[in-house]
Structures are given as structure tokens and as C-alpha cells.
Coordinates of C-alpha atoms and ligand atoms in Angstrom, one line a residue:
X5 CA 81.3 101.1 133.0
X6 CA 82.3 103.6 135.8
X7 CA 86.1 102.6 135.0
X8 CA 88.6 105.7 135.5
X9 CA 89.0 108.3 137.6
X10 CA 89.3 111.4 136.2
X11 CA 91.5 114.6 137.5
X12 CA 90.2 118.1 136.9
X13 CA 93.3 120.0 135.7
X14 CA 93.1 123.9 137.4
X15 CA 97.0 124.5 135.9
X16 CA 99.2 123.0 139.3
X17 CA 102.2 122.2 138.4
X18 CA 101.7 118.6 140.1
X19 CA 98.7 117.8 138.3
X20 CA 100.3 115.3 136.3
X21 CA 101.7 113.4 139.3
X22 CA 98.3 113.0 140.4
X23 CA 97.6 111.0 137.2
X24 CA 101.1 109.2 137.7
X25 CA 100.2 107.8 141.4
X26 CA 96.7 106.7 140.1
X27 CA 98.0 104.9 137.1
X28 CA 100.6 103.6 139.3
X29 CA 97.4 102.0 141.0
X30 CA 97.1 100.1 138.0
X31 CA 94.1 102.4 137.8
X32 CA 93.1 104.4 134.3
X33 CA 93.4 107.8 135.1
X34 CA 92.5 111.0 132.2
X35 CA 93.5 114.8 132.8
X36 CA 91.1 116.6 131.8
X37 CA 90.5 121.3 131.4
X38 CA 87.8 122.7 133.6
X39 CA 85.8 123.2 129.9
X40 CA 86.0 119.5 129.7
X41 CA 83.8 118.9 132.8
X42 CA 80.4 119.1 131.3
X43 CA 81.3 115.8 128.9
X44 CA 82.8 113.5 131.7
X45 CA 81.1 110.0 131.6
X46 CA 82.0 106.9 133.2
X47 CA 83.9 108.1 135.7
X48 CA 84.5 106.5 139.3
X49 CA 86.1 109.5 141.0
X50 CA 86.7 113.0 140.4
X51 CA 89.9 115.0 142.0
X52 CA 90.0 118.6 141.6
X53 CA 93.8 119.9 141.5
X54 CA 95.8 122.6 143.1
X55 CA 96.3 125.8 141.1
X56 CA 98.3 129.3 141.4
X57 CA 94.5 130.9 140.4
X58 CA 92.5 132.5 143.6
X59 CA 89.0 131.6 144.1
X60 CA 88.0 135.1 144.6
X61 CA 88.4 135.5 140.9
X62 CA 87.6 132.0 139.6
X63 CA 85.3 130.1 141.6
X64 CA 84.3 127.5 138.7
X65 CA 80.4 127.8 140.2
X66 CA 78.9 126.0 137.0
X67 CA 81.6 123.3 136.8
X68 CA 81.0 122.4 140.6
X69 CA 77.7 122.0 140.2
X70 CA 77.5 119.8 137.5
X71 CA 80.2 117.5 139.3
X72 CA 78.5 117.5 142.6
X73 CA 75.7 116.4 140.6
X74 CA 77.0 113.0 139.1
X75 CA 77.2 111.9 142.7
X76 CA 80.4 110.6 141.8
X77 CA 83.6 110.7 144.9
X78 CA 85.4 114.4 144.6
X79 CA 88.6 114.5 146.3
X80 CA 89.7 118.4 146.1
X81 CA 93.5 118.9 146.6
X82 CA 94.5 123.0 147.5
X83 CA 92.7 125.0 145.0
X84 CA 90.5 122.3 144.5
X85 CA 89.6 122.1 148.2
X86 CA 89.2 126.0 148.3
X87 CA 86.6 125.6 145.3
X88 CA 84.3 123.5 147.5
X89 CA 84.7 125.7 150.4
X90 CA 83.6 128.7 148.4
X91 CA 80.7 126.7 146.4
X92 CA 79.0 125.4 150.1
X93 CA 79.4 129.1 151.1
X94 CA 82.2 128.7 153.5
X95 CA 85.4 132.0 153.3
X96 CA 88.9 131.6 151.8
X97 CA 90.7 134.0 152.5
X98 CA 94.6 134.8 152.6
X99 CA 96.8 133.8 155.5
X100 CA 98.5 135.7 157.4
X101 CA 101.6 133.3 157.7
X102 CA 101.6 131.6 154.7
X103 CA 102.3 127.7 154.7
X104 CA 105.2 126.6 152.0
X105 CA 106.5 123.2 152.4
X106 CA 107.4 120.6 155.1
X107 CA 104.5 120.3 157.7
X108 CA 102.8 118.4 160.5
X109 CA 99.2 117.3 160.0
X110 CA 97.3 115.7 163.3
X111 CA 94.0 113.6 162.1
X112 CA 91.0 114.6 164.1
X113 CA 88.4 112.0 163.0
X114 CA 89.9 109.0 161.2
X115 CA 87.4 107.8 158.4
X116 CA 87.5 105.5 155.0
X117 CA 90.3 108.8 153.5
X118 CA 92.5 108.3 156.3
X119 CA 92.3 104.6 157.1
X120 CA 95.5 103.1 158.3
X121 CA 97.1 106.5 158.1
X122 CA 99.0 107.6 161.7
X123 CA 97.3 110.4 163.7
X124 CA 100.5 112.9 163.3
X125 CA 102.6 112.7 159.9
X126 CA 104.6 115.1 157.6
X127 CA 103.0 116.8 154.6
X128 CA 103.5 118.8 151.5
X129 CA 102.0 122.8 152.3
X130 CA 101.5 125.1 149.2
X131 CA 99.1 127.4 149.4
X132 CA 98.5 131.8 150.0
X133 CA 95.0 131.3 151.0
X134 CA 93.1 129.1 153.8
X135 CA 89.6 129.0 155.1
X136 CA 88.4 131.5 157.3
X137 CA 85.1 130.0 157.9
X138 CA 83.9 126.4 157.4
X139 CA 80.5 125.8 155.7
X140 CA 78.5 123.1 158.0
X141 CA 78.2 120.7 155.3
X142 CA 82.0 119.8 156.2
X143 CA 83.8 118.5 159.3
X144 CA 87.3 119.2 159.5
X145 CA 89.2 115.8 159.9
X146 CA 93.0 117.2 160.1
X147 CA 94.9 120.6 161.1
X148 CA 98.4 121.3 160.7
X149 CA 100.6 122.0 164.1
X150 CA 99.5 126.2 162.9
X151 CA 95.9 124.7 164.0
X152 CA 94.9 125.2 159.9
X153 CA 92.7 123.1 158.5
X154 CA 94.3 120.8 156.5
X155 CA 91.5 118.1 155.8
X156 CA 87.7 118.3 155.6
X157 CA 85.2 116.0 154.1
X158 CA 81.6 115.4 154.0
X159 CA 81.5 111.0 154.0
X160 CA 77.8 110.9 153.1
X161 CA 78.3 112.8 149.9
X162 CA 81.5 111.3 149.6
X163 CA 83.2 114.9 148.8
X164 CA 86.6 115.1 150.6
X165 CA 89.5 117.8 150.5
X166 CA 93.0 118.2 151.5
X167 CA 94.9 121.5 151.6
X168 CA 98.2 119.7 151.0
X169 CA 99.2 117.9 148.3
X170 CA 99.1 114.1 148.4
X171 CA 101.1 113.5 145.0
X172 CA 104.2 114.4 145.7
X173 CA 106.8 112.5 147.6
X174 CA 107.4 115.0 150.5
X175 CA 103.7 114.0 151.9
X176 CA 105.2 110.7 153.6
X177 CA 101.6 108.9 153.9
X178 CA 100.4 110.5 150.3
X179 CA 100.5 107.2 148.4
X180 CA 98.1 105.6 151.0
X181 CA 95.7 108.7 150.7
X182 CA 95.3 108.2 146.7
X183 CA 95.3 104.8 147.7
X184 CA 92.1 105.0 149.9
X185 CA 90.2 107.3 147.7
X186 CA 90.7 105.6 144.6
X187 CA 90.0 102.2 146.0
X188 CA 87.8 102.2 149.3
X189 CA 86.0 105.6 148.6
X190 CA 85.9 105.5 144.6
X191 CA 86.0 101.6 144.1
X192 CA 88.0 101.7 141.4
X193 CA 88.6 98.8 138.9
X194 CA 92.0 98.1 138.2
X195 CA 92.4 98.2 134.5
X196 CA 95.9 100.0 133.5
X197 CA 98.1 96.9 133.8
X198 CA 101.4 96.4 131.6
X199 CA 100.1 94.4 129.6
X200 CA 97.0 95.4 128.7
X201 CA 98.2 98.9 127.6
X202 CA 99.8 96.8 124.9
X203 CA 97.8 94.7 124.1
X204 CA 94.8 97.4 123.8
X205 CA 97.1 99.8 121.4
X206 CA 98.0 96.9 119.4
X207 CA 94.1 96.2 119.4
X208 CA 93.1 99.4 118.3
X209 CA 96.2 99.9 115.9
X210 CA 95.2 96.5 114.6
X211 CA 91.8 98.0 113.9
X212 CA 93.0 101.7 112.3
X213 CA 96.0 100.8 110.4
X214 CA 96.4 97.3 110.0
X215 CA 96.8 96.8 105.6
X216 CA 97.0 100.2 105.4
X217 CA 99.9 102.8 103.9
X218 CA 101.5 104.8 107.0
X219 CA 104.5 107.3 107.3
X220 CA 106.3 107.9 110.4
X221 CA 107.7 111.2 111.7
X222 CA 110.2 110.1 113.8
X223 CA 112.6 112.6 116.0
X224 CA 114.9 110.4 117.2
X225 CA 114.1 110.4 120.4
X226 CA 112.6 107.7 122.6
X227 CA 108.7 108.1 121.8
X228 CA 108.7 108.2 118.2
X229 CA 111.3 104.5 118.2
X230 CA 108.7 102.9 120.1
X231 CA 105.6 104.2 118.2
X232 CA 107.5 103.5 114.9
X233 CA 108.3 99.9 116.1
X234 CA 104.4 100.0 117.5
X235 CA 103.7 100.5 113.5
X236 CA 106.3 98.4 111.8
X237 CA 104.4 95.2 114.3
X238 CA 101.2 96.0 112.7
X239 CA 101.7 97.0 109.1
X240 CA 105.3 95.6 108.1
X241 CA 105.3 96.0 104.7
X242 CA 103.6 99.2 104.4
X243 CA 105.3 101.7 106.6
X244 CA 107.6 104.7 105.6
X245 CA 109.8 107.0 108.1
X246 CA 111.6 110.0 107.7
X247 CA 114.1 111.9 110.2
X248 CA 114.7 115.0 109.9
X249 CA 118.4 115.8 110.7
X250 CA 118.9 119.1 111.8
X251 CA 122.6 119.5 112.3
X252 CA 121.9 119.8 116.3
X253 CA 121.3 116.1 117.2
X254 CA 124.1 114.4 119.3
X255 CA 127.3 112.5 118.0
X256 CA 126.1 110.0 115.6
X257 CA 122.3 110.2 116.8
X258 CA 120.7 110.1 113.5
X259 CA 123.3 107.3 112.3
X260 CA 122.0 105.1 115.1
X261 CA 118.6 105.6 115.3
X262 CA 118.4 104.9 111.2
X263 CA 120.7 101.8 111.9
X264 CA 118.2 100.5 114.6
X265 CA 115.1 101.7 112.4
X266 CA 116.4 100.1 109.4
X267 CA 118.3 97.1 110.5
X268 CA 116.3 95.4 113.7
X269 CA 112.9 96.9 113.0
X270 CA 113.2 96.8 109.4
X271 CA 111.7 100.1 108.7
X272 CA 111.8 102.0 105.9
X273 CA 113.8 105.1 106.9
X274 CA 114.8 107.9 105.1
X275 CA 117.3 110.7 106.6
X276 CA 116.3 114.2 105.8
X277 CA 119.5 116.2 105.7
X278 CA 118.4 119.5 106.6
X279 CA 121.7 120.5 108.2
X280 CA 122.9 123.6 106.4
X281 CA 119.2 125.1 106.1
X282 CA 118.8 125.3 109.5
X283 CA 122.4 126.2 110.4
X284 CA 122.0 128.8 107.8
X285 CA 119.4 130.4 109.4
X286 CA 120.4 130.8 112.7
X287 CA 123.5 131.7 111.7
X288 CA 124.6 135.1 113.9
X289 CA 121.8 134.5 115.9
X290 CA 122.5 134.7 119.3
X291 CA 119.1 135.5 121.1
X292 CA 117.8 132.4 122.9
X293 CA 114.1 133.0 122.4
X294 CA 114.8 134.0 118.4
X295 CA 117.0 130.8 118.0
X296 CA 114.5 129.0 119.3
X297 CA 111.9 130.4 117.1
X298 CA 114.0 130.2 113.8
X299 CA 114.4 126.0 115.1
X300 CA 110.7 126.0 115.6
X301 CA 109.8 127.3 112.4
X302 CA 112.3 125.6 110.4
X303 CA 111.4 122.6 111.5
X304 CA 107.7 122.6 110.5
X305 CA 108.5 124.0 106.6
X306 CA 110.6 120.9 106.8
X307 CA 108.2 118.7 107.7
X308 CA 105.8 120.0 105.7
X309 CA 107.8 119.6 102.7
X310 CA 108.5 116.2 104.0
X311 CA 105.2 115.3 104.1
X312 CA 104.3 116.4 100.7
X313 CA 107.0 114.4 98.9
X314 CA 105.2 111.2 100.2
X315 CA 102.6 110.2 98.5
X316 CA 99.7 107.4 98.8
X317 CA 99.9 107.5 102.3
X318 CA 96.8 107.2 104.7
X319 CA 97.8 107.6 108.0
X320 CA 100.9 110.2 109.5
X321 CA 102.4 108.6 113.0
X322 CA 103.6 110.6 115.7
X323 CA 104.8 110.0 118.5
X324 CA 102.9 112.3 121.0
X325 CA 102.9 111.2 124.4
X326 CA 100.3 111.8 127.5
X327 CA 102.4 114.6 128.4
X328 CA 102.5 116.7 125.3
X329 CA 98.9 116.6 124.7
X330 CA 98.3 117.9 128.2
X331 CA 101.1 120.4 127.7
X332 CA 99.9 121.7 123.7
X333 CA 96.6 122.1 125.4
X334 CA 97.9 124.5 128.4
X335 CA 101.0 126.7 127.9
X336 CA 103.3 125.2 125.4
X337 CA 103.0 124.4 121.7
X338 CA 105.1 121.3 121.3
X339 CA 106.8 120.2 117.7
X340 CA 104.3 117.2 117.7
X341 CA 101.3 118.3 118.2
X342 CA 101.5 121.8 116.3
X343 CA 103.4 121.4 113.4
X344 CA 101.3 120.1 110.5
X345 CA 99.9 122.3 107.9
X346 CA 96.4 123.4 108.2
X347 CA 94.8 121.4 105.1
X348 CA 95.5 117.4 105.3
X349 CA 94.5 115.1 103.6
X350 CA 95.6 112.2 105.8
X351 CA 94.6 110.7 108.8
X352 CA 96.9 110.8 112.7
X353 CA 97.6 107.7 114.4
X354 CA 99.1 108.6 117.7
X355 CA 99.3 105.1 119.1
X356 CA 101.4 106.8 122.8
X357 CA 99.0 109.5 123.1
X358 CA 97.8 108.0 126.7
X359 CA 101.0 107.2 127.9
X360 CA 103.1 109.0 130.3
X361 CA 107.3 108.5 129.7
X362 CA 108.3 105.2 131.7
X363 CA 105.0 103.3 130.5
X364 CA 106.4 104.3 126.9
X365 CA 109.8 102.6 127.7
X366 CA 107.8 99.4 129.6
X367 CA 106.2 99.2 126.2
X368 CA 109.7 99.7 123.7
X369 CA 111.0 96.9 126.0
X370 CA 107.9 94.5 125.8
X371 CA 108.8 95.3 121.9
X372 CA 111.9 94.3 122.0
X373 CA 113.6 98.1 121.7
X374 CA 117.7 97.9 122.9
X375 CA 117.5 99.1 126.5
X376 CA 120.6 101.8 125.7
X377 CA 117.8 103.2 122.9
X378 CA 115.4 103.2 125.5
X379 CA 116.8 104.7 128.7
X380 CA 118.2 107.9 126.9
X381 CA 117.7 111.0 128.6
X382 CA 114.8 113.4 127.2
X383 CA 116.4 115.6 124.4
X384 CA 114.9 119.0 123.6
X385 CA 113.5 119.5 119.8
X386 CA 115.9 122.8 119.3
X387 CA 118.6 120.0 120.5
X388 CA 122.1 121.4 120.8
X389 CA 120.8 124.7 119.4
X390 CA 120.0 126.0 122.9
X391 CA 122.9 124.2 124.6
X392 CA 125.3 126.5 122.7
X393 CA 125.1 130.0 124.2
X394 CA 125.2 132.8 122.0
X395 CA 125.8 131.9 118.0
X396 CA 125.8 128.5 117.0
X397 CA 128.4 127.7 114.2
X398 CA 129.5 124.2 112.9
X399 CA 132.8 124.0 114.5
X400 CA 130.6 124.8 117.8
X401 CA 128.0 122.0 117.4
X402 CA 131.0 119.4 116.3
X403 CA 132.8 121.1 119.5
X404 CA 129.7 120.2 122.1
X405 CA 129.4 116.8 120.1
X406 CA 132.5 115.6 121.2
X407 CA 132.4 117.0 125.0
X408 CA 129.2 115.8 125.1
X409 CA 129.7 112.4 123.5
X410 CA 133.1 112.2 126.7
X411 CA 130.8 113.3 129.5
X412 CA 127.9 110.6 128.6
X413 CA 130.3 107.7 128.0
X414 CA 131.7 108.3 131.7
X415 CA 128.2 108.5 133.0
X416 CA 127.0 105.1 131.4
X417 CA 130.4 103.0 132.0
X418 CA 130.6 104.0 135.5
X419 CA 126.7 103.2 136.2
X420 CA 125.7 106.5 136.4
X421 CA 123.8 107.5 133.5
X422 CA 120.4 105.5 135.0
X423 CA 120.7 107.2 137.9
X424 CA 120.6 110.3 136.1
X425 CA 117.6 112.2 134.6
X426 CA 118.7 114.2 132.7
X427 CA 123.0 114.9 132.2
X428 CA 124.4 117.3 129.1
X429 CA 127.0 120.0 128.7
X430 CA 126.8 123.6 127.7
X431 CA 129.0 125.4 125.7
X432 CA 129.4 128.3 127.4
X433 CA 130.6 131.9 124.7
X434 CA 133.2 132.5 127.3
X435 CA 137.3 131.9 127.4
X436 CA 139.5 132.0 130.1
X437 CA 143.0 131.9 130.4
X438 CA 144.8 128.2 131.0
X439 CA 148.2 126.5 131.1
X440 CA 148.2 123.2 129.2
X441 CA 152.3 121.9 128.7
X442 CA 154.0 124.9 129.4
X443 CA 151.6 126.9 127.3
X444 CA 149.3 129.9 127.5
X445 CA 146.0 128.9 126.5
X446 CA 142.7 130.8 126.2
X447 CA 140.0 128.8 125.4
X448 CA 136.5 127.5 126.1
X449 CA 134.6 127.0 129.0
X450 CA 132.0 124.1 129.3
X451 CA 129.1 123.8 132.0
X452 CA 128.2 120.1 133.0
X453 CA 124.8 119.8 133.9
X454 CA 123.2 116.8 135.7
X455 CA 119.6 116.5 137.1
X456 CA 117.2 114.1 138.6
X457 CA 113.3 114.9 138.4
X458 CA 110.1 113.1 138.2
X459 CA 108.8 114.9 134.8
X460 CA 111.2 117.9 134.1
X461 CA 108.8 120.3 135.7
X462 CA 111.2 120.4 138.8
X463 CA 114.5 119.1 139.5
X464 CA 117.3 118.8 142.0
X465 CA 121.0 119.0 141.0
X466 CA 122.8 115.3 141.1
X467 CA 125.4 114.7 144.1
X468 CA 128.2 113.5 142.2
X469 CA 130.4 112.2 143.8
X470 CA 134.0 114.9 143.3
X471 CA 136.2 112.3 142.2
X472 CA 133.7 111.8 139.2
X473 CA 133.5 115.4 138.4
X474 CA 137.2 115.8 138.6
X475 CA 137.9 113.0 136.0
X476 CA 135.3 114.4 133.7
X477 CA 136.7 117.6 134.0
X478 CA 140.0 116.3 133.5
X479 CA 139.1 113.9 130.3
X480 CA 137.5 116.3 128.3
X481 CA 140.4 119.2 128.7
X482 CA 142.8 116.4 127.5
X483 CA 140.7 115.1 125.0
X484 CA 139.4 118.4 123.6
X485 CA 141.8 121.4 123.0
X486 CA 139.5 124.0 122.3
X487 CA 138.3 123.8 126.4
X488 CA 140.2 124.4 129.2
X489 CA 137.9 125.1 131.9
X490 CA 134.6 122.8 133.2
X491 CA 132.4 124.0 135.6
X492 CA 129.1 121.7 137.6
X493 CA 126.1 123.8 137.3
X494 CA 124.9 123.3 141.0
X495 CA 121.3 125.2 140.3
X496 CA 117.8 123.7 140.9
X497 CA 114.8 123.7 138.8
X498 CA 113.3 126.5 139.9
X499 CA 114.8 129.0 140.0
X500 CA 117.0 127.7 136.7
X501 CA 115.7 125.8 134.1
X502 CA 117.3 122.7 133.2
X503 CA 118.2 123.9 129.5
X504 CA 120.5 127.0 129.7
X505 CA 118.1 128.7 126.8
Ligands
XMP625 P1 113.4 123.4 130.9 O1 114.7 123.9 130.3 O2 112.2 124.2 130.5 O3 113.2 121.9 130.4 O4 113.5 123.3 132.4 C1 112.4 120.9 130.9 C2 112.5 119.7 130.0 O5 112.0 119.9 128.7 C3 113.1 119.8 127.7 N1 112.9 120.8 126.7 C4 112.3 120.6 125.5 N2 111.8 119.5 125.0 N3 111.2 120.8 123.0 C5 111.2 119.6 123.7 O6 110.8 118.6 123.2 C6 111.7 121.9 123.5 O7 111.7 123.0 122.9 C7 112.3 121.8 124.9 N4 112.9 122.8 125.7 C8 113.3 122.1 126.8 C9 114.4 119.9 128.5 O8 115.4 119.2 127.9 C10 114.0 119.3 129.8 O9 114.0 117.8 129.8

């Protein structure tokens, strides 16, 4: 059955956003590398992503052919348009004034792609290069107010192409445009509902592990709960956990992720104190990227220690997620993908490996998961490791713990944690000079940071509102002694980060 549409990922840093609107379509979508062209099988559409690559050095010539081929609907966004430009012997070449963000698009030639879309509407512009000559196989159906092409298709081979990008919010009509290619061009079925994602893992778990002995990693964090709950529904009696507790989690994280583990879902959860080993080794480290490493490192001799001490076990859950198996198979090598040592003799049962973040959660809550467990903001795996610049020492973590543990508890009892996607504070390895009583003080300074973002590939800083960050501020230099100075990190993702290391 020709049931998903599949999205050809060149390495934009939107293409998961394209996956995101289609699913949101209640459509199955799948990201896929260019390599993984020549295996693609019942697909109803294909959509070729943006990239920061040129054409002039990759023009993906084999790849193209074999889609074109299938005779399947091609939707090519920026790069992706450029590709077909280039294959059907058209020239992309470099503007002169390049086009970065806001713009106006005017439709020439309305057709099934632009169908109830307005003639003149605001777009989303990323791009170096634009076409200097059109092959004939294409007519142009929008240009931006510069008079660039912004939109070409050929409707008889169904192959259409934008040069701005659809997926993100700033394209005011982009929704529809998905929307019309994925329904009245691709004919898509609708097969991603709610209820069926949980109803087909707990299928195919049924099917895997059902009777049989499983161990779950779990992190503490929100995909791991929900996968381990995922597994305690399906083989009750037979499932182990461990945690591994690093010394860098939050105040009291471990504590209440065991007490939910053990006590609601009935889990059998063990605590791996691994405090002082890791503490030990980064002790006097103060390099971010070395830190970093020792945390990564120490984390999988950990685990594969952990993993060794259980024994008669056939199946090891983790609890990857859609994004970290796009992400281990690009740039980053992610604690649960990487991680296991190179001879095992057990099986992996992933059961969140197709799910992006918020269909996780719609699935912990369908399971019954404590919304407060659920909503917590993403958490990095070197946890407050990197949120402590320079060394990190005991009294440092237990320091952070606290002003972190003051900050959150404002956020969620004045209704501001949900709003909120990501909020911690940074310990910054600087003192200033305060008065507290009548006293002389010289002591820490801590860095508030507060972000909202669709996946934590970009982010905007959160307008609080100052009364907020005044009584925050306020709060934690009563509460804590060691700090007399807060500061609101007022940065954007790029050109910061949102981790400080
Ligand atoms: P940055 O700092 O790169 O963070 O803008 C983007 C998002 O990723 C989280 N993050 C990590 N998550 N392991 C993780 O599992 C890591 O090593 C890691 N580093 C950063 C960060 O908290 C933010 O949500």
C-alpha cells in the first residue's frame, strides 16, 4: 500500500519540521539519507529538503533518477528544488542579492499546489543560490517581489518545487501547501492517528516481547518513563530497570523517577549510584568539550557494566526517539543509540523509535504517566555537568540543585513552566561584590536561562515578564547565600546555544 510519504533528508536544519507538519496531517511520514533512496517502497510522495550543500558540487544525478522514475509526486523545497533544476538541465547559480527571511511571493498560475492559497502572501527565504535559467520542462507558478522564482512545477509529472520553505511558521500559507501536496497531489491515506500509534506499538511489542525477560535503561528523562511503562503494560512480571545516577541529575530526580517507576508502574528499578566515579573524573576539569567527553565515556563503561550484571535477559529497552535516530545517523552520536558494547548477546526493543517528542508524551498520558512527569523540559545527558562553568565540585552541583530547584518551582506555580521550553540556571565561575545586611559579600553569580523552540534546533529567548524575573532574582539571593547576583541570558539560538557548554 502506497501509505507514507517519505522526506529525502539533504542535512536542512528544518528537515524534521517537514516530517512534523505531515504527521500532524495525521499522515505517516519517514526521513530518510540520500543513500537510502534506492530502497524506498510504498511511498505516496516524495519531498526533497533544503540543505547548506551547493548543487555545483553535489547534484545527487543517480538519486534523482531513480525517484523521478517511481512516478511518485516530488515536492522539492530550496536545495531540493535546485536539484531538479540542475537534473532537467536548467542553471543555479548564486544571487547577487541574496534572499534571507521574510518575503512576498505573488502566484502566477494557481494549480492543485496552490489551491485556495491568496495570490500575494509572506514566505520563509533561505537560500545563496537561484536559477539562472529555467529548463522548459517547468513553468514558473510564483516569484518573490525581487521577480525570483519562487515556485515551479511540472503538473503532468506531478514534480513541484518551492524555493522557500513551507515548514516553518514564518511562511503564513505553509500548512496549506503541505496540505495540498500531501492530500490533493499525493493522495495520502491518513494513518498516523493517536490512537493507532498506540495501539500498533502495543501490537508489535505484544508480538516481540510479550512473556519474555526485558531490562530497561532508563535516564530519567521523559522517553525512557514512557517506553519503560510501554514495557511494564506488556510483560509485567518480567521486566528489570536500572538508572544510572550520575551525581548531575536535578534535586531529587532520581528519587522521583524510582518512586514513580517503582510505586505506580510497579517496575522493578534499581538505582545505580555512580556519583563519586563520575565526579571523580571530572574533577579539575574545566574544559567544556573534555567534560563532556569524560561524561560521555563514563557513562557507557557504566552501562556496560550495568548490563553485564544482568543476567537472563532477552531483550535491552531504550528509549530512543524519532529524533535521535535521525540525529546518530547525521552529526551527533547520542548516549542511546551509541553506547552499547560491540558484542551482545541480546536483542533492542525500541518501542519510541518513530516517534517525535509530543506524540511520546500523547502516548505517557494515554498510559496513564503523571502529567508533571511528562511535561518536563528536555534535560541534556552530561546534565548539570555542562550547566556548571568551569570545574564541577559537589558543593557546586548541590549549589545549582537548590537555585535550580527555586527557579523551576516559581515557573510551574505561577503557570509558566508550560509555556516554557526549555528554563534552567547556570552557575556561572564568577563572583562579584554584594551587600546583604550591612555586609560585604563576594559571591556567586547565576545565569537564568529560558527558551521556547519547536525541537531545540532554534530558539527565541522567553519575554518574561520583569516583575517575574525580579522575584526570581530576589528569591534565590535570599534563599541561597553562596549567590548574590542573577542575570537573564537574553541570547537566541543561533548564535548561542541553549546549553552554556
Ligand atoms: P544546544 O545547547 O546544542 O542544545 O543548543 C539543544 C538541546 O539539546 C540538549 N542537549 C543535549 N541532550 N545530550 C542530550 O541528550 C547532550 O549531550 C545534550 N547537549 C545539549 C539541550 O538541553 C537542548 O535541549
Amino acid at each position: 500500500m502506497e501509505n507514507k510519504i517519505v522526506i529525502v533528508d539533504f542535512g536542512s536544519q528544518t528537515t524534521r519540521l517537514i516530517a512534523r507538519r505531515v504527521r500532524e496531517y495525521e499522515v505517516y511520514s519517514e526521513i530518510i539519507t540520500p543513500e537510502q533512496i534506492y530502497k524506498i517502497e510504498n511511498v505516496a510522495g516524495i519531498i526533497l529538503s533544503g540543505s547548506d550543500l551547493s548543487t555545483k558540487d553535489f547534484d545527487y544525478r543517480g538519486e534523482l533518477e531513480f525517484i523521478l522514475k517511481l512516478k511518485k509526486p516530488v515536492l522539492g523545497i530550496c536545495f531540493g528544488a535546485q536539484l531538479l533544476v540542475r537534473y532537467f538541465g536548467g542553471k543555479v547559480e548564486p544571487l547577487v542579492t541574496k534572499e534571507f527571511g521574510s518575503a512576498t511571493i505573488n502566484v502566477l498560475n494557481s494549480s492543485n499546489f496552490f489551491r485556495d492559497i491568496p495570490k500575494s502572501s509572506t514566505v520563509w527565504m533561505s537560500h545563496n543560490d537561484s536559477f539562472s535559467a529555467m529548463p522548459s520542462e517547468f513553468s514558473v507558478t510564483a516569484k518573490s517581489n525581487n521577480e525570483i522564482v519562487a515556485a515551479f512545477e511540472n503538473e503532468a509529472q506531478k514534480i513541484y518545487a518551492v524555493q522557500f520553505h513551507p515548514e516553518v511558521i514564518h511562511t503564513h500559507y505553509g500548512k496549506e501547501l503541505l496540505s495540498n501536496f500531501v492530500f490533493k497531489i499525493c493522495k495520502a491515506p491518513k494513518n498516523w492517528k493517536r490512537q493507532s500509534i498506540l495501539e500498533s506499538i502495543l501490537k508489535d511489542g505484544q508480538n516481540i516481547i510479550a512473556g519474555k525477560n526485558v531490562l530497561c535503561a532508563i535516564s530519567g528523562g521523559v522517553d525512557s518513563l514512557v517506553a519503560a511503562r510501554v514495557v511494564s503494560q506488556l510483560a509485567p512480571k518480567k521486566v528489570k530497570g536500572f538508572l544510572i545516577d550520575n551525581g548531575l541529575l536535578r534535586k531529587n530526580e532520581a528519587e522521583h523517577v524510582k518512586e514513580y517507576l517503582i510505586n505506580k508502574a510497579g517496575l522493578d528499578i534499581t538505582i545505580i549510584d555512580a556519583r563519586e566515579r563520575f565526579l571523580g573524573k571530572i574533577a579539575g576539569v574545566e574544559d567544556p568539550e573534555k567534560k563532556r567527553k569524560i561524561i560521555g565515556e563514563t557513562f557507557i563503561r557504566v552501562f556496560e557494566e550495568a548490563v553485564h550484571t544482568y543476567k537472563n535477559f532477552e531483550y535491552l529497552m531504550q528509549g530512543t526517539i524519532y529524533p535521535d535516530v535521525i540525529e546518530s545517523k547525521n552529526i551527533k552520536s547520542h548516549h542511546n543509540v551509541g553506547g552499547l558494547p560491540e558484542s551482545i548477546e541480546f536483542k533492542i526493543y525500541e518501542p519510541l523509535r518513530l516517534l517525535f517528542k509530543d506524540e511520546v508524551r500523547e502516548l505517557g498520558r494515554s498510559l496513564g504517566i503523571d502529567e508533571e512527569l511528562l511535561m518536563r523540559h528536555p534535560f541534556p545527558g552530561p546534565g548539570l555537568g555542562v550547566r556548571i562553568l568551569g570545574e564541577v565540585t559537589e558543593e557546586r552541583i548541590h549549589l545549582l540543585q537548590e537555585v535550580d530547584n527555586l527557579y523551576i518551582e516559581y515557573l510551574k506555580k505561577h503557570d509558566l513552566y508550560n509555556k516554557i521550553w526549555q528554563a534552567f540556571s547556570v552557575l556561572l565561575p564568577v563572583r562579584s561584590v554584594g551587600v546583604q545586611g550591612d555586609a560585604r559579600t563576594y559571591a556567586y553569580t547565576v545565569a537564568l536561562r529560558a527558551i521556547t523552540s519547536n525541537d531545540g534546533m532554534t530558539a527565541d529567548v522567553f519575554d518574561f515578564a520583569p516583575h517575574d524575573l525580579k522575584k526570581i532574582a530576589s528569591m534565590i539571593c535570599n534563599n541561597i547565600k553562596e549567590v548574590n547576583r542573577v542575570v537573564y541570558d537574553v541570547t537566541t539560538k543561533p548564535p548561542a546555544t541553549i546549553e552554556w557548554e
